[in-house]
């Protein structure tokens, strides 16, 4: 086994203080929002690209103090465009606050839409995390370019974490702003019905073939060896899939029991997220004919190995 097949090496050392603008590359600055938590790590990373006429990526949650800090840090400059990776409440709501303050157009991801309809009797456990008020001035598609003085941002469609998720490539620095698709501090939750495992894995595989030099994620610090990290993430997800199948073969049939067997030393606050990611994997396994269940896969279902 080579080092590219190892588990991803997550970095928990990120310590950029909230509210303090930092230059992280010649073309990029970062401001962390004051919204730390089990799903957001130290807070949402808002990125500013360019100088003078700038683009703001993921303004963050509906926290006026964060936008006030952003505007104060950009005094004398003009926000021309606001880009949003996806419509979770820790990434997109402040786009509207920033637009009200600057008049900049909101571009990027589409309004929220799920990967599938709810099954009979199913509820969306993470529905409250979706920013259903997001209404961009223009939805961007794969390969489109957003350009400004000295920079160009190329759009990558990366569905999975959410179905409307986008990443933005800064060509001049071979950098990719990855939102929640890839993070250096943790794996991303893939939670049905909003997200789906197969498009998530396909999106990872597509980035594995790219030639980026650095990732700037929506939470935590940069990822400096992107292709190696993506390969490790793919290996990790396949290993998790194998563990789920092994748990089924050992007699586990319901998701809470599978989670107990598969996720060791899990923070109790994350058990719900682990259950949803397990459901996403089981959905994919069922579609591939490796797992069976009665009716559509859902959190309360009973699963068996084929």
Short mmCIF file of N, CA, C and O in Angstrom, two decimals, residues 196-300:
data_model
loop_
_atom_site.label_atom_id
_atom_site.label_comp_id
_atom_site.label_asym_id
_atom_site.label_seq_id
_atom_site.Cartn_x
_atom_site.Cartn_y
_atom_site.Cartn_z
N UNK A 196 -26.19 13.51 -2.31
CA UNK A 196 -26.18 12.13 -2.78
C UNK A 196 -24.73 11.67 -2.97
O UNK A 196 -23.88 12.44 -3.42
N UNK A 197 -24.48 10.40 -2.64
CA UNK A 197 -23.11 9.89 -2.62
C UNK A 197 -22.52 9.70 -4.02
O UNK A 197 -21.35 10.02 -4.24
N UNK A 198 -23.30 9.17 -4.98
CA UNK A 198 -22.72 8.91 -6.30
C UNK A 198 -22.23 10.19 -6.97
O UNK A 198 -21.09 10.23 -7.44
N UNK A 199 -23.03 11.27 -7.05
CA UNK A 199 -22.48 12.49 -7.64
C UNK A 199 -21.32 13.07 -6.83
O UNK A 199 -20.40 13.67 -7.40
N UNK A 200 -21.34 12.87 -5.50
CA UNK A 200 -20.22 13.36 -4.69
C UNK A 200 -18.93 12.63 -5.08
O UNK A 200 -17.88 13.27 -5.30
N UNK A 201 -19.00 11.31 -5.19
CA UNK A 201 -17.81 10.53 -5.56
C UNK A 201 -17.37 10.88 -6.98
O UNK A 201 -16.17 10.98 -7.26
N UNK A 202 -18.32 11.07 -7.89
CA UNK A 202 -17.96 11.45 -9.26
C UNK A 202 -17.28 12.82 -9.29
O UNK A 202 -16.34 13.04 -10.07
N UNK A 203 -17.75 13.75 -8.44
CA UNK A 203 -17.13 15.08 -8.38
C UNK A 203 -15.71 14.99 -7.84
O UNK A 203 -14.80 15.69 -8.33
N UNK A 204 -15.50 14.14 -6.83
CA UNK A 204 -14.15 13.95 -6.32
C UNK A 204 -13.24 13.37 -7.40
O UNK A 204 -12.10 13.83 -7.58
N UNK A 205 -13.74 12.36 -8.11
CA UNK A 205 -12.93 11.71 -9.13
C UNK A 205 -12.53 12.70 -10.23
O UNK A 205 -11.42 12.65 -10.76
N UNK A 206 -13.43 13.61 -10.55
CA UNK A 206 -13.12 14.62 -11.57
C UNK A 206 -12.00 15.55 -11.10
O UNK A 206 -11.08 15.87 -11.86
N UNK A 207 -12.05 15.98 -9.84
CA UNK A 207 -11.00 16.86 -9.32
C UNK A 207 -9.67 16.13 -9.18
O UNK A 207 -8.61 16.76 -9.27
N UNK A 208 -9.73 14.83 -8.96
CA UNK A 208 -8.50 14.05 -8.84
C UNK A 208 -7.66 14.17 -10.11
O UNK A 208 -6.43 14.10 -10.06
N UNK A 209 -8.30 14.35 -11.26
CA UNK A 209 -7.59 14.43 -12.53
C UNK A 209 -7.13 15.85 -12.88
O UNK A 209 -6.48 16.05 -13.90
N UNK A 210 -7.49 16.82 -12.05
CA UNK A 210 -7.11 18.21 -12.31
C UNK A 210 -5.67 18.48 -11.83
O UNK A 210 -5.02 17.61 -11.26
N UNK A 211 -5.21 19.68 -12.05
CA UNK A 211 -3.83 20.03 -11.74
C UNK A 211 -3.76 21.26 -10.84
O UNK A 211 -3.01 22.20 -11.10
N UNK A 212 -4.55 21.25 -9.78
CA UNK A 212 -4.53 22.38 -8.85
C UNK A 212 -3.34 22.28 -7.90
O UNK A 212 -2.89 21.19 -7.54
N UNK A 213 -2.85 23.44 -7.49
CA UNK A 213 -1.71 23.49 -6.57
C UNK A 213 -2.14 23.64 -5.12
O UNK A 213 -1.38 23.29 -4.21
N UNK A 214 -3.34 24.18 -4.90
CA UNK A 214 -3.80 24.42 -3.53
C UNK A 214 -5.33 24.51 -3.52
O UNK A 214 -5.94 24.94 -4.51
N UNK A 215 -5.93 24.06 -2.43
CA UNK A 215 -7.36 24.23 -2.19
C UNK A 215 -7.56 25.22 -1.05
O UNK A 215 -6.87 25.15 -0.02
N UNK A 216 -8.56 26.10 -1.22
CA UNK A 216 -9.00 27.00 -0.16
C UNK A 216 -10.42 26.58 0.22
O UNK A 216 -11.38 26.91 -0.48
N UNK A 217 -10.59 25.84 1.33
CA UNK A 217 -11.91 25.32 1.69
C UNK A 217 -12.76 26.32 2.46
O UNK A 217 -12.27 27.34 2.94
N UNK A 218 -14.05 25.98 2.58
CA UNK A 218 -14.99 26.84 3.28
C UNK A 218 -14.84 26.87 4.78
O UNK A 218 -15.40 27.74 5.45
N UNK A 219 -14.07 25.93 5.32
CA UNK A 219 -13.80 25.88 6.76
C UNK A 219 -12.39 25.32 6.94
O UNK A 219 -12.01 24.36 6.27
N UNK A 220 -11.62 25.92 7.81
CA UNK A 220 -10.28 25.42 8.07
C UNK A 220 -9.24 25.95 7.10
O UNK A 220 -9.52 26.80 6.25
N UNK A 221 -8.04 25.41 7.24
CA UNK A 221 -6.90 25.91 6.48
C UNK A 221 -6.78 25.30 5.10
O UNK A 221 -7.56 24.41 4.71
N UNK A 222 -5.79 25.75 4.33
CA UNK A 222 -5.62 25.28 2.95
C UNK A 222 -5.14 23.84 2.89
O UNK A 222 -4.57 23.30 3.85
N UNK A 223 -5.34 23.23 1.72
CA UNK A 223 -4.86 21.88 1.43
C UNK A 223 -3.79 22.04 0.37
O UNK A 223 -4.06 22.48 -0.76
N UNK A 224 -2.55 21.70 0.73
CA UNK A 224 -1.40 22.04 -0.12
C UNK A 224 -1.00 20.93 -1.09
O UNK A 224 -0.19 21.17 -1.99
N UNK A 225 -1.54 19.73 -0.93
CA UNK A 225 -1.29 18.64 -1.89
C UNK A 225 -2.65 18.09 -2.34
O UNK A 225 -3.06 17.00 -1.93
N UNK A 226 -3.35 18.85 -3.17
CA UNK A 226 -4.75 18.53 -3.45
C UNK A 226 -4.99 17.14 -4.04
O UNK A 226 -5.90 16.43 -3.60
N UNK A 227 -4.21 16.75 -5.06
CA UNK A 227 -4.50 15.47 -5.71
C UNK A 227 -4.29 14.29 -4.75
O UNK A 227 -5.09 13.36 -4.71
N UNK A 228 -3.23 14.36 -3.97
CA UNK A 228 -3.00 13.30 -2.98
C UNK A 228 -4.14 13.26 -1.97
O UNK A 228 -4.63 12.18 -1.59
N UNK A 229 -4.60 14.43 -1.55
CA UNK A 229 -5.68 14.49 -0.56
C UNK A 229 -6.98 13.93 -1.15
O UNK A 229 -7.70 13.19 -0.48
N UNK A 230 -7.27 14.26 -2.40
CA UNK A 230 -8.49 13.74 -3.03
C UNK A 230 -8.41 12.23 -3.18
O UNK A 230 -9.40 11.52 -2.95
N UNK A 231 -7.27 11.72 -3.58
CA UNK A 231 -7.13 10.27 -3.67
C UNK A 231 -7.36 9.61 -2.33
O UNK A 231 -8.01 8.56 -2.23
N UNK A 232 -6.85 10.23 -1.26
CA UNK A 232 -7.07 9.69 0.08
C UNK A 232 -8.54 9.75 0.47
O UNK A 232 -9.06 8.83 1.11
N UNK A 233 -9.23 10.84 0.10
CA UNK A 233 -10.65 10.94 0.39
C UNK A 233 -11.44 9.85 -0.32
O UNK A 233 -12.35 9.23 0.26
N UNK A 234 -11.12 9.61 -1.59
CA UNK A 234 -11.80 8.55 -2.34
C UNK A 234 -11.55 7.19 -1.69
O UNK A 234 -12.48 6.38 -1.55
N UNK A 235 -10.31 6.96 -1.30
CA UNK A 235 -9.99 5.70 -0.61
C UNK A 235 -10.77 5.59 0.69
O UNK A 235 -11.31 4.52 1.02
N UNK A 236 -10.84 6.68 1.43
CA UNK A 236 -11.56 6.70 2.70
C UNK A 236 -13.04 6.35 2.49
O UNK A 236 -13.62 5.56 3.25
N UNK A 237 -13.67 6.95 1.49
CA UNK A 237 -15.09 6.69 1.23
C UNK A 237 -15.30 5.23 0.81
O UNK A 237 -16.29 4.60 1.21
N UNK A 238 -14.40 4.70 0.00
CA UNK A 238 -14.54 3.29 -0.40
C UNK A 238 -14.35 2.36 0.79
O UNK A 238 -15.04 1.34 0.93
N UNK A 239 -13.40 2.72 1.68
CA UNK A 239 -13.19 1.91 2.88
C UNK A 239 -14.43 1.97 3.78
O UNK A 239 -14.82 0.96 4.38
N UNK A 240 -15.06 3.14 3.89
CA UNK A 240 -16.27 3.28 4.68
C UNK A 240 -17.39 2.41 4.10
O UNK A 240 -18.15 1.76 4.83
N UNK A 241 -17.47 2.39 2.79
CA UNK A 241 -18.46 1.56 2.10
C UNK A 241 -18.23 0.08 2.43
O UNK A 241 -19.18 -0.66 2.73
N UNK A 242 -16.97 -0.35 2.39
CA UNK A 242 -16.64 -1.73 2.73
C UNK A 242 -17.02 -2.03 4.17
O UNK A 242 -17.54 -3.12 4.48
N UNK A 243 -16.77 -1.10 5.09
CA UNK A 243 -17.12 -1.29 6.49
C UNK A 243 -18.64 -1.44 6.68
O UNK A 243 -19.10 -2.22 7.51
N UNK A 244 -19.41 -0.67 5.91
CA UNK A 244 -20.87 -0.78 5.99
C UNK A 244 -21.32 -2.15 5.52
O UNK A 244 -22.16 -2.80 6.16
N UNK A 245 -20.75 -2.63 4.41
CA UNK A 245 -21.10 -3.96 3.92
C UNK A 245 -20.71 -5.04 4.92
O UNK A 245 -21.45 -6.01 5.14
N UNK A 246 -19.55 -4.87 5.56
CA UNK A 246 -19.11 -5.83 6.58
C UNK A 246 -20.06 -5.84 7.77
O UNK A 246 -20.39 -6.90 8.32
N UNK A 247 -20.52 -4.66 8.18
CA UNK A 247 -21.47 -4.58 9.29
C UNK A 247 -22.78 -5.28 8.94
O UNK A 247 -23.37 -5.99 9.78
N UNK A 248 -23.24 -5.13 7.71
CA UNK A 248 -24.46 -5.82 7.28
C UNK A 248 -24.25 -7.33 7.29
O UNK A 248 -25.13 -8.09 7.74
N UNK A 249 -23.11 -7.78 6.81
CA UNK A 249 -22.82 -9.21 6.80
C UNK A 249 -22.73 -9.78 8.21
O UNK A 249 -23.04 -10.96 8.44
N UNK A 250 -22.36 -8.92 9.17
CA UNK A 250 -22.25 -9.36 10.57
C UNK A 250 -23.59 -9.32 11.30
O UNK A 250 -23.65 -9.65 12.49
N UNK A 251 -24.64 -8.88 10.63
CA UNK A 251 -25.97 -8.91 11.23
C UNK A 251 -26.61 -7.57 11.52
O UNK A 251 -27.79 -7.52 11.90
N UNK A 252 -25.86 -6.48 11.39
CA UNK A 252 -26.48 -5.16 11.58
C UNK A 252 -27.47 -4.91 10.46
O UNK A 252 -27.20 -5.21 9.29
N UNK A 253 -28.63 -4.36 10.80
CA UNK A 253 -29.66 -4.12 9.79
C UNK A 253 -30.18 -2.69 9.76
O UNK A 253 -30.68 -2.24 8.73
N UNK A 254 -30.04 -1.98 10.88
CA UNK A 254 -30.56 -0.62 10.96
C UNK A 254 -29.40 0.37 11.09
O UNK A 254 -28.33 0.04 11.61
N UNK A 255 -29.64 1.58 10.62
CA UNK A 255 -28.57 2.56 10.52
C UNK A 255 -27.92 2.89 11.87
O UNK A 255 -26.68 2.97 11.94
N UNK A 256 -28.67 3.06 12.99
CA UNK A 256 -27.98 3.35 14.25
C UNK A 256 -26.96 2.27 14.63
O UNK A 256 -25.86 2.59 15.13
N UNK A 257 -27.29 1.01 14.38
CA UNK A 257 -26.35 -0.07 14.70
C UNK A 257 -25.16 -0.05 13.75
O UNK A 257 -24.01 -0.28 14.17
N UNK A 258 -25.41 0.24 12.49
CA UNK A 258 -24.30 0.32 11.53
C UNK A 258 -23.35 1.44 11.93
O UNK A 258 -22.12 1.28 11.90
N UNK A 259 -23.90 2.59 12.32
CA UNK A 259 -23.07 3.73 12.74
C UNK A 259 -22.20 3.34 13.93
O UNK A 259 -21.00 3.66 13.98
N UNK A 260 -22.76 2.62 14.92
CA UNK A 260 -21.99 2.22 16.10
C UNK A 260 -20.82 1.32 15.71
O UNK A 260 -19.74 1.38 16.30
N UNK A 261 -21.03 0.46 14.71
CA UNK A 261 -19.98 -0.47 14.30
C UNK A 261 -18.92 0.20 13.42
O UNK A 261 -17.75 -0.15 13.49
N UNK A 262 -19.35 1.17 12.59
CA UNK A 262 -18.47 1.72 11.57
C UNK A 262 -17.69 2.94 12.06
O UNK A 262 -16.52 3.12 11.73
N UNK A 263 -18.34 3.80 12.86
CA UNK A 263 -17.72 5.05 13.30
C UNK A 263 -17.20 4.89 14.73
O UNK A 263 -17.97 4.90 15.69
N UNK A 264 -15.91 4.75 14.86
CA UNK A 264 -15.31 4.58 16.18
C UNK A 264 -14.96 5.94 16.79
O UNK A 264 -14.54 6.86 16.08
N UNK A 265 -15.16 6.06 18.08
CA UNK A 265 -14.79 7.28 18.83
C UNK A 265 -15.43 8.53 18.22
O UNK A 265 -14.79 9.59 18.12
N UNK A 266 -16.68 8.40 17.83
CA UNK A 266 -17.37 9.51 17.19
C UNK A 266 -17.89 10.50 18.21
O UNK A 266 -18.48 10.10 19.23
N UNK A 267 -17.68 11.79 17.96
CA UNK A 267 -18.27 12.85 18.78
C UNK A 267 -19.78 12.65 18.78
O UNK A 267 -20.41 12.61 17.72
N UNK A 268 -20.41 12.50 19.96
CA UNK A 268 -21.86 12.26 20.00
C UNK A 268 -22.67 13.32 19.25
O UNK A 268 -23.75 13.02 18.74
N UNK A 269 -22.14 14.54 19.15
CA UNK A 269 -22.85 15.59 18.43
C UNK A 269 -22.92 15.31 16.93
O UNK A 269 -23.73 15.93 16.22
N UNK A 270 -22.11 14.38 16.45
CA UNK A 270 -22.04 14.11 15.02
C UNK A 270 -22.71 12.80 14.63
O UNK A 270 -22.64 12.39 13.47
N UNK A 271 -23.39 12.15 15.59
CA UNK A 271 -24.02 10.87 15.26
C UNK A 271 -25.13 11.04 14.21
O UNK A 271 -25.30 10.18 13.34
N UNK A 272 -25.87 12.12 14.30
CA UNK A 272 -26.91 12.36 13.30
C UNK A 272 -26.32 12.52 11.92
O UNK A 272 -26.86 11.99 10.94
N UNK A 273 -25.21 13.25 11.82
CA UNK A 273 -24.55 13.44 10.54
C UNK A 273 -24.01 12.12 10.01
O UNK A 273 -24.10 11.83 8.81
N UNK A 274 -23.44 11.30 10.91
CA UNK A 274 -22.93 10.00 10.50
C UNK A 274 -24.05 9.11 9.98
O UNK A 274 -23.88 8.37 9.01
N UNK A 275 -25.21 9.19 10.62
CA UNK A 275 -26.36 8.40 10.17
C UNK A 275 -26.78 8.81 8.76
O UNK A 275 -27.08 7.96 7.91
N UNK A 276 -26.78 10.11 8.49
CA UNK A 276 -27.17 10.59 7.17
C UNK A 276 -26.14 10.20 6.10
O UNK A 276 -26.51 9.81 4.98
N UNK A 277 -24.86 10.28 6.43
CA UNK A 277 -23.84 9.86 5.47
C UNK A 277 -23.92 8.35 5.23
O UNK A 277 -23.68 7.88 4.10
N UNK A 278 -24.27 7.60 6.27
CA UNK A 278 -24.46 6.15 6.11
C UNK A 278 -25.64 5.88 5.19
O UNK A 278 -25.59 4.99 4.32
N UNK A 279 -26.72 6.64 5.35
CA UNK A 279 -27.86 6.50 4.47
C UNK A 279 -27.45 6.80 3.02
O UNK A 279 -27.87 6.09 2.09
N UNK A 280 -26.65 7.84 2.81
CA UNK A 280 -26.20 8.17 1.46
C UNK A 280 -25.42 7.01 0.85
O UNK A 280 -25.61 6.68 -0.34
N UNK A 281 -24.56 6.38 1.64
CA UNK A 281 -23.80 5.24 1.14
C UNK A 281 -24.73 4.06 0.85
O UNK A 281 -24.57 3.37 -0.17
N UNK A 282 -25.70 3.82 1.71
CA UNK A 282 -26.64 2.71 1.51
C UNK A 282 -27.51 2.95 0.27
O UNK A 282 -27.83 2.00 -0.46
N UNK A 283 -27.90 4.19 0.03
CA UNK A 283 -28.63 4.51 -1.20
C UNK A 283 -27.82 4.10 -2.43
O UNK A 283 -28.34 3.47 -3.36
N UNK A 284 -26.56 4.48 -2.42
CA UNK A 284 -25.70 4.18 -3.56
C UNK A 284 -25.51 2.66 -3.70
O UNK A 284 -25.56 2.12 -4.80
N UNK A 285 -25.29 1.98 -2.58
CA UNK A 285 -25.11 0.53 -2.61
C UNK A 285 -26.37 -0.17 -3.11
O UNK A 285 -26.30 -1.17 -3.84
N UNK A 286 -27.53 0.35 -2.72
CA UNK A 286 -28.79 -0.23 -3.19
C UNK A 286 -28.95 -0.04 -4.70
O UNK A 286 -29.37 -0.95 -5.41
N UNK A 287 -28.60 1.16 -5.18
CA UNK A 287 -28.69 1.41 -6.62
C UNK A 287 -27.77 0.50 -7.41
O UNK A 287 -28.06 0.14 -8.56
N UNK A 288 -26.65 0.11 -6.81
CA UNK A 288 -25.69 -0.77 -7.48
C UNK A 288 -25.99 -2.25 -7.26
O UNK A 288 -25.25 -3.11 -7.71
N UNK A 289 -27.08 -2.54 -6.53
CA UNK A 289 -27.51 -3.93 -6.34
C UNK A 289 -26.74 -4.70 -5.29
O UNK A 289 -26.81 -5.92 -5.23
N UNK A 290 -26.02 -3.99 -4.41
CA UNK A 290 -25.24 -4.65 -3.37
C UNK A 290 -25.98 -4.74 -2.04
O UNK A 290 -25.59 -5.51 -1.15
N UNK A 291 -27.02 -3.95 -1.89
CA UNK A 291 -27.80 -3.89 -0.64
C UNK A 291 -29.28 -3.88 -1.03
O UNK A 291 -29.66 -3.34 -2.08
N UNK A 292 -30.11 -4.46 -0.19
CA UNK A 292 -31.56 -4.41 -0.44
C UNK A 292 -32.27 -3.91 0.81
O UNK A 292 -31.79 -4.06 1.94
N UNK A 293 -33.41 -3.30 0.60
CA UNK A 293 -34.26 -2.81 1.67
C UNK A 293 -35.69 -2.78 1.15
O UNK A 293 -35.92 -2.90 -0.06
N UNK A 294 -36.64 -2.69 2.04
CA UNK A 294 -38.04 -2.63 1.63
C UNK A 294 -38.41 -1.20 1.29
O UNK A 294 -38.31 -0.31 2.15
N UNK A 295 -38.82 -0.96 0.06
CA UNK A 295 -39.15 0.39 -0.35
C UNK A 295 -37.91 1.22 -0.59
O UNK A 295 -36.81 0.71 -0.77
N UNK A 296 -38.08 2.56 -0.57
CA UNK A 296 -36.95 3.46 -0.78
C UNK A 296 -36.07 3.50 0.46
O UNK A 296 -36.56 3.45 1.59
N UNK A 297 -34.73 3.56 0.30
CA UNK A 297 -33.85 3.66 1.47
C UNK A 297 -34.16 4.92 2.28
O UNK A 297 -34.33 6.00 1.71
N UNK A 298 -34.24 4.78 3.59
CA UNK A 298 -34.41 5.92 4.47
C UNK A 298 -33.85 5.60 5.85
O UNK A 298 -33.49 4.45 6.13
N UNK A 299 -33.77 6.61 6.71
CA UNK A 299 -33.09 6.45 8.00
C UNK A 299 -33.70 5.34 8.86
O UNK A 299 -33.00 4.69 9.63
N UNK A 300 -34.99 5.13 8.76
CA UNK A 300 -35.68 4.14 9.59
C UNK A 300 -35.76 2.77 8.93
O UNK A 300 -36.41 1.86 9.45
#
